[in-house]
Structures are given as C-alpha cells and as structure tokens.
C-alpha cells in the first residue's frame, strides 16, 4: 500500500505565482506610508494571513495605526491584489503543474488545496482549476493561520484521510511547520527548500511524482 492517499497543495507559490502580486500590492501601500519593504520581508509573509502579514510589515513603521486604519489598509491591499488577479488566466498554470496534477489523479491520489488565502476560489477560477480539486481548505474556513496546522487538518478531514497518509506541498517556512505540526510529511519547493526542515526537497514540481511513487 502506498504511504500516501492524498496530496494537499499550498496555492500561492506552489500551484501558481500569485506571490509576486502579493508583493506588489503590499509594496505599493508600504511605499505610500514610507515603510521599508523588500523581498526578504516579503518571504516572511508567505503562508501568513492577511492581517498577520500587515503586522509584520508594520514592524518597520514608526507611526501608529488604529484597528480601523489597519482594517482599511488590509482591505485596500486586497482590492489592489484582486485587481491584479484579474490579469491571471489559464496561461498562469504551467504545463508542468497541470500535467503533474493530472498524473497524480490518474494514480489515484486524492488532491486538495490547503491555503491561508481567502482569495483561493477566485485564483483557482482564473487559472482554470475551479472544480478540479477534491476538497478545498482555505482562509475562509480557518481561525488560525499557518504555522498552526488547522488548514491542513481540515483538508485531511474534508478528504476523509488520516493526517499520516497526507503529503503536503509547500513553499513557505510557516507551511512546512504547519504540516509537520499536523503529523504530515511535507515536500518543500522554492523558498521553503532552504528552510531545511521538510521531509523532501523538490527541485521542480514534477519531482513530486518520484516522491509519492505508484
Ligand atoms: C497565503 C500567502 O497563501 O495567503 C500569504 O502566502 C497571504 O502571503 C495569505 O498573506 C492570505 O492571502 P489573502 O488572499 O487572503 O489575502
Ligand atoms: Mg505559499
């Protein structure tokens, strides 16, 4: 029997590259407030909720924002981000990712999304994967953001698969920690590789096929 029955994918930075839009939207607002913001700080936002991302950005802010101002700031970032998402299309899903997902399904694995993003349905729709995954667990059904394991445990529960038989795919340190805390193996890709704590490190998405076996 295969060790894994299901694969749970992070979305931003794994299935598609919305991470660049998150960066640009936060950067535009940070510039306006005169807050230092760069790729290094941006890496800390991977996998982290919108509200918590804002708190990380405000570490470099000298002024004070009320709760209402913070909520407005986060809403404005989201409006900007969603406007950028309108430019995404099926061409933002690479052939490698699409083919790998199809092969995993053919091999019989259940496939789910485990993302902190409340924009998950829109993004999947834009890239032509609306309705593709067996289950979706995202920012709309969780109360605690990664590195808490809630989003992945919910995905496993929705799939009806025990955590020990799920493999998570992540590009974020917070996501690697979340998967491990949930008792799941995790394959790191992109910037999560250098974190060094994942069960497997992938050079490219299609390497997943070697990791899961038949
Ligand atoms: C995660 C991203 O997938 O979603 C984070 O890696 C982002 O950078 C988080 O902050 C929340 O996204 P959204 O779309 O709900 O603002
Ligand atoms: Mg990610």
Short mmCIF file of C-alpha atoms in Angstrom, two decimals, residues 51 54-55 58 64-75:
data_model
loop_
_atom_site.label_atom_id
_atom_site.label_comp_id
_atom_site.label_asym_id
_atom_site.label_seq_id
_atom_site.Cartn_x
_atom_site.Cartn_y
_atom_site.Cartn_z
CA UNK A 51 -3.93 40.54 8.96
CA UNK A 54 0.19 43.57 7.87
CA UNK A 55 1.53 43.28 11.43
CA UNK A 58 4.20 47.44 10.42
CA UNK A 64 0.59 54.24 14.99
CA UNK A 65 -2.45 52.80 13.24
CA UNK A 66 -5.79 52.21 14.92
CA UNK A 67 -7.56 48.87 14.44
CA UNK A 68 -9.87 50.57 11.96
CA UNK A 69 -6.96 52.03 9.98
CA UNK A 70 -5.32 48.59 9.88
CA UNK A 71 -8.54 47.03 8.61
CA UNK A 72 -8.79 49.71 5.91
CA UNK A 73 -5.17 49.21 4.95
CA UNK A 74 -5.62 45.44 4.63
CA UNK A 75 -8.84 45.93 2.62
#
